[in-house]
Amino acid sequence: MRTKILDRRLALSAFLLAGLPATALAAPPQILDRVPANADVVIAVKQVNDFLADLDQINRLLGDDPNPQIVFATSMVRGMPGINLDGDAAFVITLPREMHEDTEPTIVALLPVSDFNALAQGREPQDGLVLLPLPDAQVYARDLGNGHAAISDNADAVRAFDAAAGRLAQHTARIGPAGGRVVSGSEVSIIANAESLRPMLLQGLEGAKEAGQMVVMMAGEEAAMGFNTFLTVANSVVRDLSAGVLGLTITEDGMTYDMAVQFTRNSESGTFFTRTGSTGGLLDRLPTQRFIVAAALDTSSPTIAKVAEAIEQWTATLPEEMRERSGFAQMSLADLNKLTNGAAFVMGTPPGLMGGGIFTNTTQYLRAADPEAYRNAMLKALEEADGQAQEGITVATNVNADAVTIDGTSLTSYTMTMKMDPQAMGGMGAMPGMDPTMIMQMVFGPAGGPSGYIGLVEGGVVQTMSQAPDMTRRALAAAKNAQGLGQNERVKRAASRLQDNRIAELYISVDEILNTVGPTLMMFGLLPEFQPAGALDPIGLSLSTDAGGFSGRIYMPNATLKAITDMMPDAPPGMGQPGGNQGFDF
């Protein structure tokens, strides 16, 4: 029964897609002006012709195994009469207040029509509604006038639907600047009204509290404290939440996924996100190289300061023995906020997984008004870590000032070795028989722990996790001339698709990950064969904050998506869709 319901709603969704618009992305869809302000969830879509073409492109990416749901939806849309493809459309979703296995949300589509009679295909209204048959379902349509129609499989919902004008301002106020940018810039957007959904969200948190009792029984006091902290934060977020927004835009180059959260005016949660930031120029200070991950953070952002303050307040409530297990030689977020105004790192492609050292090609750059103050704080943390022991790991550190000079820059060397107790490793879930020394060499290379140089440059600090002279020389050069990784063409293309005024950005090189992990997976029989991936643009992620809200973006290049799907093994017969691997479900 459940499958039939889902199939019926798939057919309905395909029919409703006929109302997808073809308007510019510079402003929110004007159809929101006719969507009830108290709607639980609204899906707004624009630019129908481009969007359908984008769906076709997704199927082309899937090669010989196109997604049949996409084929069905696009074919039905293109065959619908009477729809005005120059207008906007919205799907208005009302969620059931009592959730049961057989409950379904009510969906009403507000569609632009050029000719309602053509849409009705000659059928006469009965009690104001026209019955339109679909495969395994039927829907009801009502002519609202002014070029709009309401359509749903729920006759009562169609009759009651109020499409009066004048609601756009209420929607835009609720979603705020962050949500407004997502809705205005996306081909498809989903708006969740926190005010109407809050009772259901709070009810879900109440259920989670009951699960907390099981956490205490199964995982102990420490896990319970972490779980309770999560519930406290979640309750505050739900209490202060105004709206959540998701968005999708597809271009010839890739797909952009957007997310925004807006909090109510003057709320406690909203104070974490008061203004924008900038990571501009930070990646330029990193060496150009093949990399797994690269990231930059505006550590001077008020958001970072507020989060750091909240972490310190929470840490102060922990028992002393838990605070002592916070890690070795770590700079806290509060330290970064006070001592720097920007941080960036690149994890270069390692020489190999088996003993080469995953982090041996890693470099950090810290932008600071007083670089020496940051260096001194870092060296102090390293010195204080010497001799510390936690959960079977004993640390030894060694710091040598002015250990070497490279290209005119005096560098301080540091090493941190970690001796691991095999018996303690067993308690931490390690596999029996694993050699602790081998594990540390896999992570940090032959040094068996973090080892590198720290040096001052104008306006910042360079820190490497290797003492290789060539890598150090390239790191210093990039930090000095600002012509490094951020100027790489592939990185620049991904960066251009991310948000402006971002406080954080991150790039993931799928090709380097595949080429690093693939041979090992094949060696262990997890892949039947492996063909090295060619150069691909990285996946890009970013975060922006202002005016009591935040927004995030993920940019997925189409070629990168195809490389990922090509690497996925075919599903066994009987699993998933016919024909084995269908890539991603859309």
CSV table of C-alpha atoms in Angstrom, one decimal, residues 50-445:
chain,number,residue,atom,x,y,z
A,50,ASP,CA,16.2,25.5,-18.5
A,51,PHE,CA,15.4,23.2,-15.6
A,52,LEU,CA,14.1,20.4,-17.8
A,53,ALA,CA,17.2,20.7,-19.9
A,54,ASP,CA,19.3,20.4,-16.8
A,55,LEU,CA,17.4,17.3,-15.8
A,56,ASP,CA,18.2,15.9,-19.3
A,57,GLN,CA,21.8,16.7,-18.6
A,58,ILE,CA,21.8,14.7,-15.4
A,59,ASN,CA,20.6,11.7,-17.3
A,60,ARG,CA,23.4,12.2,-19.9
A,61,LEU,CA,25.8,12.1,-17.0
A,62,LEU,CA,24.4,8.7,-16.0
A,63,GLY,CA,25.4,7.4,-19.4
A,64,ASP,CA,23.7,4.2,-20.5
A,65,ASP,CA,21.6,4.0,-17.3
A,66,PRO,CA,19.3,7.0,-17.3
A,67,ASN,CA,17.1,7.5,-14.3
A,68,PRO,CA,13.6,6.5,-15.3
A,69,GLN,CA,12.0,8.8,-12.8
A,70,ILE,CA,13.6,11.8,-14.5
A,71,VAL,CA,12.6,10.5,-18.0
A,72,PHE,CA,9.0,10.1,-16.9
A,73,ALA,CA,8.8,13.5,-15.2
A,74,THR,CA,10.3,15.5,-18.0
A,75,SER,CA,8.3,13.7,-20.7
A,76,MET,CA,5.0,14.3,-18.9
A,77,VAL,CA,5.9,18.0,-18.3
A,78,ARG,CA,6.6,18.6,-21.9
A,79,GLY,CA,3.4,17.0,-23.0
A,80,MET,CA,1.0,19.1,-20.8
A,81,PRO,CA,-1.4,21.5,-22.5
A,82,GLY,CA,-2.6,24.9,-21.1
A,83,ILE,CA,0.4,25.6,-18.9
A,84,ASN,CA,2.1,29.1,-19.1
A,85,LEU,CA,5.8,28.3,-19.1
A,86,ASP,CA,6.6,32.0,-18.7
A,87,GLY,CA,5.1,32.1,-15.2
A,88,ASP,CA,6.2,30.9,-11.7
A,89,ALA,CA,4.8,27.9,-9.8
A,90,ALA,CA,4.7,26.8,-6.2
A,91,PHE,CA,3.9,23.5,-4.4
A,92,VAL,CA,2.3,24.2,-1.0
A,93,ILE,CA,2.7,21.4,1.5
A,94,THR,CA,0.7,20.9,4.7
A,95,LEU,CA,2.1,18.3,7.0
A,96,PRO,CA,-0.2,16.2,9.2
A,97,ARG,CA,-0.2,17.2,12.8
A,98,GLU,CA,-0.5,13.6,13.9
A,99,MET,CA,2.2,11.4,12.3
A,100,HIS,CA,1.3,7.8,11.6
A,101,GLU,CA,2.5,5.3,9.1
A,102,ASP,CA,-0.4,5.9,6.8
A,103,THR,CA,-0.5,9.7,7.0
A,104,GLU,CA,0.5,11.7,4.0
A,105,PRO,CA,1.2,15.4,3.5
A,106,THR,CA,-1.3,17.4,1.5
A,107,ILE,CA,0.2,19.0,-1.6
A,108,VAL,CA,-1.5,21.8,-3.6
A,109,ALA,CA,0.2,23.1,-6.7
A,110,LEU,CA,-0.3,26.7,-7.6
A,111,LEU,CA,0.4,26.7,-11.4
A,112,PRO,CA,0.4,29.4,-14.0
A,113,VAL,CA,-2.0,28.6,-16.9
A,114,SER,CA,-2.4,30.2,-20.3
A,115,ASP,CA,-5.6,28.3,-21.0
A,116,PHE,CA,-7.4,26.4,-18.2
A,117,ASN,CA,-9.8,24.9,-20.7
A,118,ALA,CA,-6.9,23.3,-22.5
A,119,LEU,CA,-5.6,22.0,-19.2
A,120,ALA,CA,-9.0,20.5,-18.5
A,121,GLN,CA,-9.1,19.0,-22.0
A,122,GLY,CA,-12.8,19.7,-22.4
A,123,ARG,CA,-13.9,18.3,-19.0
A,124,GLU,CA,-16.6,20.3,-17.2
A,125,PRO,CA,-16.2,21.4,-13.6
A,126,GLN,CA,-18.1,19.5,-11.0
A,127,ASP,CA,-18.7,21.5,-7.8
A,128,GLY,CA,-16.0,24.0,-9.1
A,129,LEU,CA,-13.4,21.3,-9.7
A,130,VAL,CA,-12.2,19.5,-12.8
A,131,LEU,CA,-11.2,15.9,-12.4
A,132,LEU,CA,-7.9,15.1,-14.3
A,133,PRO,CA,-6.9,11.4,-14.6
A,134,LEU,CA,-3.3,10.4,-14.1
A,135,PRO,CA,-1.7,6.9,-14.2
A,136,ASP,CA,-2.9,5.1,-11.1
A,137,ALA,CA,-4.2,8.4,-9.6
A,138,GLN,CA,-6.5,11.3,-10.2
A,139,VAL,CA,-6.2,15.0,-9.4
A,140,TYR,CA,-8.5,17.9,-9.0
A,141,ALA,CA,-8.0,21.3,-10.7
A,142,ARG,CA,-9.6,24.6,-9.9
A,143,ASP,CA,-9.4,27.8,-12.1
A,144,LEU,CA,-8.3,30.6,-9.7
A,145,GLY,CA,-8.5,33.3,-12.4
A,146,ASN,CA,-5.7,35.7,-13.2
A,147,GLY,CA,-3.8,33.0,-15.0
A,148,HIS,CA,-3.5,30.5,-12.1
A,149,ALA,CA,-4.8,27.1,-11.2
A,150,ALA,CA,-4.8,25.0,-8.0
A,151,ILE,CA,-4.2,21.3,-8.5
A,152,SER,CA,-4.0,18.5,-5.9
A,153,ASP,CA,-5.2,14.9,-5.3
A,154,ASN,CA,-7.1,16.3,-2.3
A,155,ALA,CA,-10.4,17.8,-3.5
A,156,ASP,CA,-11.1,19.6,-0.2
A,157,ALA,CA,-7.6,21.2,-0.2
A,158,VAL,CA,-8.2,22.5,-3.7
A,159,ARG,CA,-11.5,24.0,-2.8
A,160,ALA,CA,-10.1,25.7,0.3
A,161,PHE,CA,-6.9,27.0,-1.3
A,162,ASP,CA,-6.6,30.8,-0.8
A,163,ALA,CA,-4.5,32.4,-3.6
A,164,ALA,CA,-5.1,36.0,-2.7
A,165,ALA,CA,-2.3,38.4,-3.5
A,166,GLY,CA,-0.1,40.3,-1.0
A,167,ARG,CA,1.9,37.6,0.8
A,168,LEU,CA,5.4,38.0,-0.7
A,169,ALA,CA,6.6,40.5,1.9
A,170,GLN,CA,5.7,38.1,4.7
A,171,HIS,CA,7.6,35.3,3.1
A,172,THR,CA,10.7,37.4,2.4
A,173,ALA,CA,10.7,38.8,6.0
A,174,ARG,CA,10.5,35.3,7.4
A,175,ILE,CA,13.4,33.9,5.4
A,176,GLY,CA,15.6,37.0,5.9
A,177,PRO,CA,18.6,38.1,3.8
A,178,ALA,CA,20.3,34.6,3.9
A,179,GLY,CA,17.1,32.8,2.8
A,180,GLY,CA,16.3,35.5,0.3
A,181,ARG,CA,19.6,35.0,-1.5
A,182,VAL,CA,18.9,31.3,-1.8
A,183,VAL,CA,15.4,31.7,-3.1
A,184,SER,CA,16.4,34.4,-5.5
A,185,GLY,CA,19.4,32.6,-6.9
A,186,SER,CA,18.0,29.0,-7.2
A,187,GLU,CA,16.1,27.3,-9.9
A,188,VAL,CA,14.3,25.2,-7.2
A,189,SER,CA,13.9,26.3,-3.6
A,190,ILE,CA,12.2,24.8,-0.5
A,191,ILE,CA,11.1,27.1,2.3
A,192,ALA,CA,10.2,25.6,5.7
A,193,ASN,CA,8.1,27.8,8.0
A,194,ALA,CA,9.5,27.3,11.5
A,195,GLU,CA,6.6,29.1,13.2
A,196,SER,CA,4.1,26.5,11.9
A,197,LEU,CA,6.5,23.6,12.3
A,198,ARG,CA,7.8,24.4,15.7
A,199,PRO,CA,5.3,22.2,17.7
A,200,MET,CA,6.3,19.2,15.6
A,201,LEU,CA,10.0,20.0,16.0
A,202,LEU,CA,9.7,20.4,19.8
A,203,GLN,CA,7.7,17.1,19.9
A,204,GLY,CA,10.6,15.4,18.1
A,205,LEU,CA,13.1,16.8,20.7
A,206,GLU,CA,11.0,15.5,23.5
A,207,GLY,CA,11.3,12.0,21.9
A,208,ALA,CA,15.0,12.5,21.7
A,209,LYS,CA,15.2,13.2,25.4
A,210,GLU,CA,13.9,9.7,26.1
A,211,ALA,CA,16.7,8.3,23.9
A,212,GLY,CA,19.1,10.2,26.2
A,213,GLN,CA,18.4,7.7,29.0
A,214,MET,CA,19.6,4.9,26.7
A,215,VAL,CA,22.7,6.8,26.0
A,216,VAL,CA,23.5,7.0,29.7
A,217,MET,CA,23.0,3.2,30.1
A,218,MET,CA,24.9,2.2,27.0
A,219,ALA,CA,27.7,4.8,26.6
A,220,GLY,CA,28.3,6.2,30.0
A,221,GLU,CA,28.3,9.7,31.6
A,222,GLU,CA,30.6,11.4,29.1
A,223,ALA,CA,28.5,10.5,26.1
A,224,ALA,CA,25.4,11.5,28.0
A,225,MET,CA,26.9,14.9,28.7
A,226,GLY,CA,27.6,15.4,25.1
A,227,PHE,CA,24.1,14.2,24.1
A,228,ASN,CA,22.5,16.6,26.6
A,229,THR,CA,24.6,19.5,25.3
A,230,PHE,CA,23.3,18.6,21.8
A,231,LEU,CA,19.7,18.7,23.1
A,232,THR,CA,20.2,22.1,24.8
A,233,VAL,CA,21.6,23.6,21.6
A,234,ALA,CA,18.9,22.0,19.5
A,235,ASN,CA,16.1,23.4,21.8
A,236,SER,CA,17.6,26.9,21.5
A,237,VAL,CA,17.8,26.6,17.7
A,238,VAL,CA,14.2,25.4,17.4
A,239,ARG,CA,13.0,28.1,19.8
A,240,ASP,CA,14.7,30.9,17.8
A,241,LEU,CA,14.3,29.5,14.3
A,242,SER,CA,12.3,31.6,11.8
A,243,ALA,CA,12.8,29.6,8.6
A,244,GLY,CA,15.0,27.1,6.8
A,245,VAL,CA,15.6,27.3,3.0
A,246,LEU,CA,17.1,24.8,0.5
A,247,GLY,CA,18.0,25.6,-3.1
A,248,LEU,CA,19.2,23.9,-6.2
A,249,THR,CA,20.6,25.4,-9.4
A,250,ILE,CA,22.0,23.3,-12.3
A,251,THR,CA,24.2,24.7,-15.0
A,252,GLU,CA,26.3,23.2,-17.8
A,253,ASP,CA,29.3,23.1,-15.5
A,254,GLY,CA,27.8,21.7,-12.3
A,255,MET,CA,25.2,21.7,-9.6
A,256,THR,CA,24.9,24.2,-6.7
A,257,TYR,CA,23.2,23.2,-3.5
A,258,ASP,CA,22.3,26.0,-1.1
A,259,MET,CA,21.1,26.0,2.4
A,260,ALA,CA,20.1,28.9,4.7
A,261,VAL,CA,18.8,29.3,8.2
A,262,GLN,CA,17.2,32.5,9.5
A,263,PHE,CA,16.6,33.2,13.2
A,264,THR,CA,14.0,35.5,14.6
A,265,ARG,CA,14.9,39.1,15.2
A,266,ASN,CA,17.0,39.8,18.4
A,267,SER,CA,17.0,36.1,19.3
A,268,GLU,CA,20.0,34.6,21.2
A,269,SER,CA,20.8,32.2,18.3
A,270,GLY,CA,20.7,35.1,15.8
A,271,THR,CA,23.4,37.0,17.7
A,272,PHE,CA,25.9,34.4,16.5
A,273,PHE,CA,25.5,35.6,12.9
A,274,THR,CA,25.5,39.4,12.9
A,275,ARG,CA,27.7,40.3,9.9
A,276,THR,CA,29.6,38.9,6.9
A,277,GLY,CA,33.3,38.0,6.7
A,278,SER,CA,36.0,37.4,4.2
A,279,THR,CA,38.4,34.6,3.4
A,280,GLY,CA,39.8,36.6,0.5
A,281,GLY,CA,43.5,36.0,-0.3
A,282,LEU,CA,44.1,33.3,2.3
A,283,LEU,CA,44.4,30.4,-0.2
A,284,ASP,CA,46.9,32.6,-2.2
A,285,ARG,CA,49.3,32.2,0.8
A,286,LEU,CA,49.3,28.4,0.5
A,287,PRO,CA,51.7,26.5,-1.9
A,288,THR,CA,50.3,25.4,-5.3
A,289,GLN,CA,50.3,21.6,-5.2
A,290,ARG,CA,48.1,18.5,-5.7
A,291,PHE,CA,45.9,18.3,-2.7
A,292,ILE,CA,43.2,16.3,-1.0
A,293,VAL,CA,41.6,19.1,1.0
A,294,ALA,CA,42.2,22.8,1.2
A,295,ALA,CA,40.3,25.3,3.4
A,296,ALA,CA,40.3,28.9,4.7
A,297,LEU,CA,38.6,30.5,7.7
A,298,ASP,CA,38.0,34.1,8.7
A,299,THR,CA,39.0,33.7,12.3
A,300,SER,CA,38.2,37.4,13.1
A,301,SER,CA,34.5,36.8,12.3
A,302,PRO,CA,32.1,37.6,15.2
A,303,THR,CA,30.6,34.2,14.6
A,304,ILE,CA,33.9,32.5,15.4
A,305,ALA,CA,34.2,34.7,18.5
A,306,LYS,CA,30.7,33.8,19.7
A,307,VAL,CA,31.2,30.0,19.0
A,308,ALA,CA,34.6,30.1,20.8
A,309,GLU,CA,33.0,31.8,23.8
A,310,ALA,CA,30.2,29.2,23.9
A,311,ILE,CA,32.7,26.3,23.7
A,312,GLU,CA,34.8,27.8,26.6
A,313,GLN,CA,31.6,28.2,28.7
A,314,TRP,CA,30.6,24.6,28.0
A,315,THR,CA,34.1,23.3,28.7
A,316,ALA,CA,34.1,25.0,32.1
A,317,THR,CA,31.1,22.9,33.1
A,318,LEU,CA,32.9,19.6,32.4
A,319,PRO,CA,34.6,17.6,35.2
A,320,GLU,CA,38.3,18.3,35.5
A,321,GLU,CA,39.3,14.8,34.2
A,322,MET,CA,37.3,15.4,31.0
A,323,ARG,CA,38.9,18.8,30.4
A,324,GLU,CA,42.3,17.3,30.7
A,325,ARG,CA,41.5,14.9,27.9
A,326,SER,CA,41.0,17.7,25.3
A,327,GLY,CA,44.1,16.9,23.3
A,328,PHE,CA,47.8,17.6,22.9
A,329,ALA,CA,49.3,21.0,21.9
A,330,GLN,CA,46.0,22.3,20.5
A,331,MET,CA,45.3,26.0,19.7
A,332,SER,CA,41.7,26.6,20.8
A,333,LEU,CA,39.2,28.4,18.6
A,334,ALA,CA,39.3,31.2,21.1
A,335,ASP,CA,43.1,31.4,20.7
A,336,LEU,CA,42.8,31.6,16.9
A,337,ASN,CA,40.2,34.3,17.2
A,338,LYS,CA,42.4,36.4,19.6
A,339,LEU,CA,45.7,35.9,17.8
A,340,THR,CA,44.8,35.7,14.2
A,341,ASN,CA,42.4,37.2,11.6
A,342,GLY,CA,42.6,34.4,9.1
A,343,ALA,CA,43.7,30.7,8.8
A,344,ALA,CA,44.2,28.4,5.9
A,345,PHE,CA,45.6,24.9,5.3
A,346,VAL,CA,46.2,22.5,2.5
A,347,MET,CA,46.5,18.8,2.9
A,348,GLY,CA,48.6,17.9,0.0
A,349,THR,CA,48.3,14.6,-1.8
A,350,PRO,CA,50.3,12.1,0.3
A,351,PRO,CA,53.1,9.9,-1.2
A,352,GLY,CA,51.0,6.8,-0.3
A,353,LEU,CA,48.6,5.3,2.2
A,354,MET,CA,50.9,2.6,3.5
A,355,GLY,CA,53.6,4.4,5.6
A,356,GLY,CA,53.9,7.5,3.4
A,357,GLY,CA,52.3,9.7,5.9
A,358,ILE,CA,48.8,11.2,5.1
A,359,PHE,CA,49.7,14.6,6.6
A,360,THR,CA,53.3,14.9,5.4
A,361,ASN,CA,52.4,17.4,2.7
A,362,THR,CA,50.2,19.6,4.9
A,363,THR,CA,50.9,23.3,5.2
A,364,GLN,CA,49.1,26.0,7.3
A,365,TYR,CA,49.1,29.8,7.0
A,366,LEU,CA,47.9,32.0,9.8
A,367,ARG,CA,47.2,35.7,9.0
A,368,ALA,CA,48.0,37.8,12.1
A,369,ALA,CA,48.6,41.4,13.1
A,370,ASP,CA,51.2,40.1,15.5
A,371,PRO,CA,52.7,36.9,14.0
A,372,GLU,CA,55.3,36.5,16.7
A,373,ALA,CA,52.5,36.4,19.4
A,374,TYR,CA,50.9,33.5,17.6
A,375,ARG,CA,54.2,31.6,17.1
A,376,ASN,CA,55.0,32.0,20.8
A,377,ALA,CA,51.6,30.7,21.8
A,378,MET,CA,52.0,27.7,19.5
A,379,LEU,CA,55.5,26.9,20.8
A,380,LYS,CA,54.3,27.2,24.4
A,381,ALA,CA,51.5,24.7,23.6
A,382,LEU,CA,54.0,22.3,22.1
A,383,GLU,CA,56.4,22.6,25.1
A,384,GLU,CA,53.5,22.0,27.6
A,385,ALA,CA,52.5,18.9,25.8
A,386,ASP,CA,55.9,17.2,26.4
A,387,GLY,CA,55.5,14.2,28.7
A,388,GLN,CA,51.7,14.3,28.8
A,389,ALA,CA,49.8,11.0,28.7
A,390,GLN,CA,46.2,10.3,27.9
A,391,GLU,CA,44.4,7.0,27.3
A,392,GLY,CA,47.5,5.0,26.5
A,393,ILE,CA,49.2,7.7,24.4
A,394,THR,CA,52.4,9.3,25.7
A,395,VAL,CA,53.7,12.5,24.0
A,396,ALA,CA,57.3,13.7,23.6
A,397,THR,CA,57.9,17.1,22.0
A,398,ASN,CA,61.1,18.8,20.9
A,399,VAL,CA,61.3,22.5,19.9
A,400,ASN,CA,64.5,24.1,18.4
A,401,ALA,CA,64.5,27.9,17.7
A,402,ASP,CA,66.4,29.1,14.7
A,403,ALA,CA,67.0,25.5,13.7
A,404,VAL,CA,67.5,26.3,10.0
A,405,THR,CA,67.2,29.2,7.6
A,406,ILE,CA,65.6,28.7,4.2
A,407,ASP,CA,65.4,31.5,1.6
A,408,GLY,CA,66.3,34.1,4.3
A,409,THR,CA,63.6,33.0,6.8
A,410,SER,CA,64.7,31.6,10.1
A,411,LEU,CA,62.6,28.6,11.1
A,412,THR,CA,61.8,26.9,14.4
A,413,SER,CA,61.7,23.2,14.1
A,414,TYR,CA,59.3,21.0,16.1
A,415,THR,CA,58.6,17.3,16.5
A,416,MET,CA,56.0,15.5,18.4
A,417,THR,CA,56.2,11.7,18.8
A,418,MET,CA,53.4,9.6,20.2
A,419,LYS,CA,54.0,6.3,21.9
A,420,MET,CA,50.9,4.2,21.9
A,421,ASP,CA,50.1,1.4,24.4
A,422,PRO,CA,48.9,-1.6,22.4
A,423,GLN,CA,46.6,-2.7,25.3
A,424,ALA,CA,45.1,0.7,25.5
A,425,MET,CA,44.5,0.7,21.7
A,426,GLY,CA,42.4,-2.5,22.2
A,427,GLY,CA,40.2,-0.5,24.5
A,428,MET,CA,39.8,2.2,21.9
A,429,GLY,CA,38.5,-0.2,19.4
A,430,ALA,CA,41.6,-0.9,17.4
A,431,MET,CA,42.0,-4.2,15.5
A,432,PRO,CA,43.9,-6.9,17.4
A,433,GLY,CA,47.5,-7.2,16.3
A,434,MET,CA,47.8,-3.7,14.8
A,435,ASP,CA,51.2,-2.2,15.3
A,436,PRO,CA,50.9,1.3,16.9
A,437,THR,CA,54.2,2.4,15.2
A,438,MET,CA,52.8,1.5,11.8
A,439,ILE,CA,49.6,3.4,12.5
A,440,MET,CA,51.5,6.6,13.4
A,441,GLN,CA,53.7,6.2,10.3
A,442,MET,CA,50.7,5.9,8.1
A,443,VAL,CA,49.3,9.1,9.5
A,444,PHE,CA,52.5,11.2,9.9
A,445,GLY,CA,55.2,9.4,7.9
